[in-house]
Amino acid sequence: MRNLVIVLCCLLPTGSFAAAGEASAPAEDRPALKVNEVEHGAYFGVEAGGLFLFGPKSAGNGGFSPGRSFGITAGYEIQDFLSLAVLVMGSSISTPSGFSSDFTPEGSNSPMQGNFSSLLLGGMVKVSPIGFADSNSVKRLYLYARLGGGYALMSPKNFYEGGDIALLGGVGLEYFTHLRHFSLGLSADFFYGIQHMGPGFSLSPTLRYSF
């Protein structure tokens, strides 16, 4: 019994030192959470501005026709410099006084007259080959070129026979803000409606949210 008491007394300081050592050992630092300065990936964007047609096809009094456009894009950046998107763009065109389209509906003696609108359903590819870094070496400002097209539904229904195949392409600037999900831009595009709307151009500010 006496020997057992002596052994326990010898072990107690060892256990105390071990516990003290464990208590004094510094806790390991947790790895810092890495946050992207600029988000690239899936995105949703809007753009609105002016659409100006040099001369829609007409039976009379054709000419320069200003208008307004509003577009929605949803896409994905395959790389920081390359993205693909679907495009929906509506426009309203104000034609010259007395303008008449080049289509005469069945049962009518004269072509349709007045203003018209269109709804473009299509896609777009954008390439951003040049980027400029800020003072923290983060690329925020990009120069891009884009090309798109699709099928445009025309309104009023009988203004033109069927719809139109439209193409657009141009250049722009895009700035990725310090609110890392948002970017602002300005796009200048050449527009061409192959069947009815003819050539034109658009100038549109853009806003994009990236996930």
Coordinates of C-alpha atoms in Angstrom, one line a residue:
M1 CA 0.0 0.0 0.0
R2 CA 2.8 2.3 0.9
N3 CA 4.5 1.6 -2.4
L4 CA 1.3 2.5 -4.3
V5 CA 1.0 5.9 -2.6
I6 CA 4.7 6.7 -3.5
V7 CA 4.1 5.8 -7.2
L8 CA 0.9 8.1 -7.3
C9 CA 2.8 11.0 -5.8
C10 CA 5.5 10.7 -8.4
L11 CA 3.0 10.7 -11.3
L12 CA 1.0 13.7 -10.2
P13 CA 3.6 16.4 -11.0
T14 CA 4.2 14.8 -14.5
G15 CA 0.4 15.0 -15.3
S16 CA 0.3 18.6 -14.0
F17 CA 3.2 19.7 -16.2
A18 CA 1.6 17.9 -19.3
A19 CA -1.7 19.7 -18.7
A20 CA 0.1 23.0 -18.3
G21 CA 2.0 22.4 -21.5
E22 CA -1.2 21.7 -23.4
A23 CA -2.8 24.8 -22.0
S24 CA 0.1 27.1 -22.9
A25 CA 0.4 25.7 -26.5
P26 CA -0.7 28.5 -29.0
A27 CA -3.8 27.8 -31.0
E28 CA -3.3 27.5 -34.7
D29 CA -4.4 30.5 -36.9
R30 CA -7.4 29.7 -39.2
P31 CA -6.6 30.2 -42.9
A32 CA -7.8 33.6 -44.2
L33 CA -10.9 33.6 -46.4
K34 CA -9.9 34.5 -49.9
V35 CA -12.4 36.9 -51.7
N36 CA -12.2 37.7 -55.4
E37 CA -11.6 41.3 -56.1
V38 CA -13.7 40.9 -59.3
E39 CA -16.3 38.2 -59.9
H40 CA -16.2 36.4 -63.2
G41 CA -18.6 33.6 -64.2
A42 CA -22.4 33.6 -64.7
Y43 CA -23.9 37.0 -65.1
F44 CA -27.1 39.0 -65.7
G45 CA -27.1 42.4 -67.5
V46 CA -29.2 45.2 -68.7
E47 CA -28.6 48.0 -71.3
A48 CA -30.7 50.9 -72.5
G49 CA -30.1 53.6 -75.0
G50 CA -30.7 54.9 -78.4
L51 CA -31.2 53.0 -81.7
F52 CA -31.0 55.0 -84.9
L53 CA -31.9 53.6 -88.3
F54 CA -30.6 55.3 -91.4
G55 CA -33.6 54.3 -93.5
P56 CA -36.0 51.3 -92.9
K57 CA -37.3 49.9 -96.1
S58 CA -40.3 51.9 -97.2
A59 CA -42.8 52.5 -100.0
G60 CA -42.7 56.2 -99.3
N61 CA -41.0 59.0 -97.3
G62 CA -38.2 56.7 -95.9
G63 CA -35.4 58.3 -94.0
F64 CA -33.5 58.6 -90.7
S65 CA -35.6 57.1 -87.9
P66 CA -34.5 57.5 -84.3
G67 CA -35.7 55.2 -81.5
R68 CA -35.1 53.7 -78.1
S69 CA -33.9 50.2 -77.1
F70 CA -33.8 48.1 -74.0
G71 CA -31.9 44.9 -73.7
I72 CA -31.4 42.0 -71.3
T73 CA -28.5 39.6 -71.4
A74 CA -27.8 36.4 -69.4
G75 CA -24.6 34.6 -70.0
Y76 CA -21.4 33.0 -68.7
E77 CA -17.7 34.0 -68.9
I78 CA -15.8 31.0 -70.2
Q79 CA -12.6 32.9 -69.6
D80 CA -12.0 36.3 -68.2
F81 CA -11.7 37.5 -71.8
L82 CA -14.5 35.5 -73.5
S83 CA -18.2 35.2 -72.7
L84 CA -21.4 33.9 -74.4
A85 CA -24.9 35.2 -73.7
V86 CA -28.5 35.1 -74.7
L87 CA -30.0 38.4 -75.7
V88 CA -33.5 39.9 -75.6
M89 CA -33.8 43.4 -76.9
G90 CA -36.9 45.5 -77.5
S91 CA -36.9 48.7 -79.6
S92 CA -39.4 51.4 -80.5
I93 CA -38.7 53.4 -83.7
S94 CA -40.1 56.8 -84.6
T95 CA -40.4 57.1 -88.4
P96 CA -40.6 60.3 -90.5
S97 CA -43.9 61.9 -91.0
G98 CA -45.9 60.1 -93.7
F99 CA -43.6 57.1 -93.6
S100 CA -45.1 53.9 -95.0
S101 CA -43.6 50.4 -95.0
D102 CA -42.9 48.5 -98.1
F103 CA -45.6 45.9 -97.4
T104 CA -49.3 46.1 -98.3
P105 CA -51.4 43.7 -96.2
E106 CA -53.9 41.5 -97.9
G107 CA -57.2 43.2 -98.3
S108 CA -55.7 46.7 -98.1
N109 CA -55.1 49.2 -100.8
S110 CA -52.1 51.0 -99.2
P111 CA -49.1 50.0 -97.1
M112 CA -48.9 50.3 -93.4
Q113 CA -48.0 53.8 -92.0
G114 CA -46.6 55.2 -88.8
N115 CA -44.1 54.1 -86.2
F116 CA -43.1 50.5 -85.4
S117 CA -41.4 48.4 -82.8
S118 CA -39.4 45.1 -82.7
L119 CA -38.4 42.4 -80.2
L120 CA -35.1 40.7 -80.9
L121 CA -34.4 37.2 -79.6
G122 CA -30.9 36.0 -80.1
G123 CA -27.4 35.5 -78.8
M124 CA -24.1 37.3 -78.4
V125 CA -20.4 36.6 -78.0
K126 CA -18.0 39.1 -76.4
V127 CA -14.2 39.2 -76.4
S128 CA -12.3 41.4 -74.0
P129 CA -8.7 41.2 -75.2
I130 CA -7.3 44.3 -73.4
G131 CA -7.5 44.9 -69.6
F132 CA -6.1 47.7 -67.5
A133 CA -5.0 47.1 -63.9
D134 CA -5.6 49.6 -61.0
S135 CA -3.0 50.6 -58.4
N136 CA -3.5 47.2 -56.6
S137 CA -2.8 45.2 -59.8
V138 CA -6.4 44.2 -60.2
K139 CA -7.7 44.4 -63.8
R140 CA -10.9 46.4 -63.6
L141 CA -11.2 48.3 -67.0
Y142 CA -11.6 46.3 -70.2
L143 CA -11.9 47.1 -73.8
Y144 CA -14.2 44.7 -75.6
A145 CA -15.7 43.8 -79.0
R146 CA -19.0 41.9 -79.3
L147 CA -21.0 40.3 -82.1
G148 CA -24.6 39.1 -82.0
G149 CA -27.8 38.5 -83.9
G150 CA -31.2 36.9 -83.9
Y151 CA -34.7 37.1 -85.1
A152 CA -36.8 40.2 -84.6
L153 CA -40.5 40.1 -84.2
M154 CA -42.2 43.2 -85.7
S155 CA -45.1 45.2 -84.4
P156 CA -47.8 46.2 -85.6
K157 CA -48.3 42.7 -86.8
N158 CA -48.9 43.7 -90.5
F159 CA -46.3 46.5 -90.6
Y160 CA -43.8 44.3 -92.4
E161 CA -44.4 40.9 -93.9
G162 CA -43.0 38.5 -91.3
G163 CA -40.2 39.4 -89.0
D164 CA -36.6 40.4 -89.6
I165 CA -33.2 38.9 -89.2
A166 CA -31.0 41.4 -87.4
L167 CA -27.2 41.5 -86.8
L168 CA -25.3 43.8 -84.4
G169 CA -21.7 44.2 -83.5
G170 CA -19.4 46.9 -82.0
V171 CA -17.0 47.9 -79.3
G172 CA -17.2 49.1 -75.7
L173 CA -15.7 49.8 -72.4
E174 CA -16.5 47.9 -69.1
Y175 CA -15.4 48.8 -65.6
F176 CA -15.6 46.3 -62.7
T177 CA -16.4 48.3 -59.6
H178 CA -15.1 47.8 -56.1
L179 CA -18.5 46.3 -55.4
R180 CA -17.1 43.1 -56.9
H181 CA -20.4 41.8 -58.3
F182 CA -21.2 44.9 -60.4
S183 CA -19.7 46.4 -63.6
L184 CA -20.7 49.4 -65.6
G185 CA -20.0 50.0 -69.3
L186 CA -20.8 51.8 -72.5
S187 CA -21.3 50.0 -75.8
A188 CA -21.4 51.4 -79.4
D189 CA -22.8 49.0 -82.0
F190 CA -23.6 48.8 -85.7
F191 CA -27.0 47.4 -86.4
Y192 CA -28.4 45.8 -89.5
G193 CA -31.9 44.4 -90.2
I194 CA -31.4 42.3 -93.3
Q195 CA -35.0 42.2 -94.6
H196 CA -36.7 45.4 -93.3
M197 CA -35.0 47.6 -90.8
G198 CA -31.8 48.2 -92.7
P199 CA -28.6 49.7 -91.3
G200 CA -28.3 51.7 -88.1
F201 CA -26.3 52.2 -84.9
S202 CA -26.9 52.1 -81.2
L203 CA -25.3 53.7 -78.1
S204 CA -26.1 52.1 -74.8
P205 CA -24.9 52.3 -71.2
T206 CA -24.7 48.9 -69.6
L207 CA -25.0 47.4 -66.1
R208 CA -24.0 43.9 -65.1
Y209 CA -24.2 41.6 -62.0
S210 CA -21.9 38.7 -61.9
F211 CA -22.4 35.7 -59.5

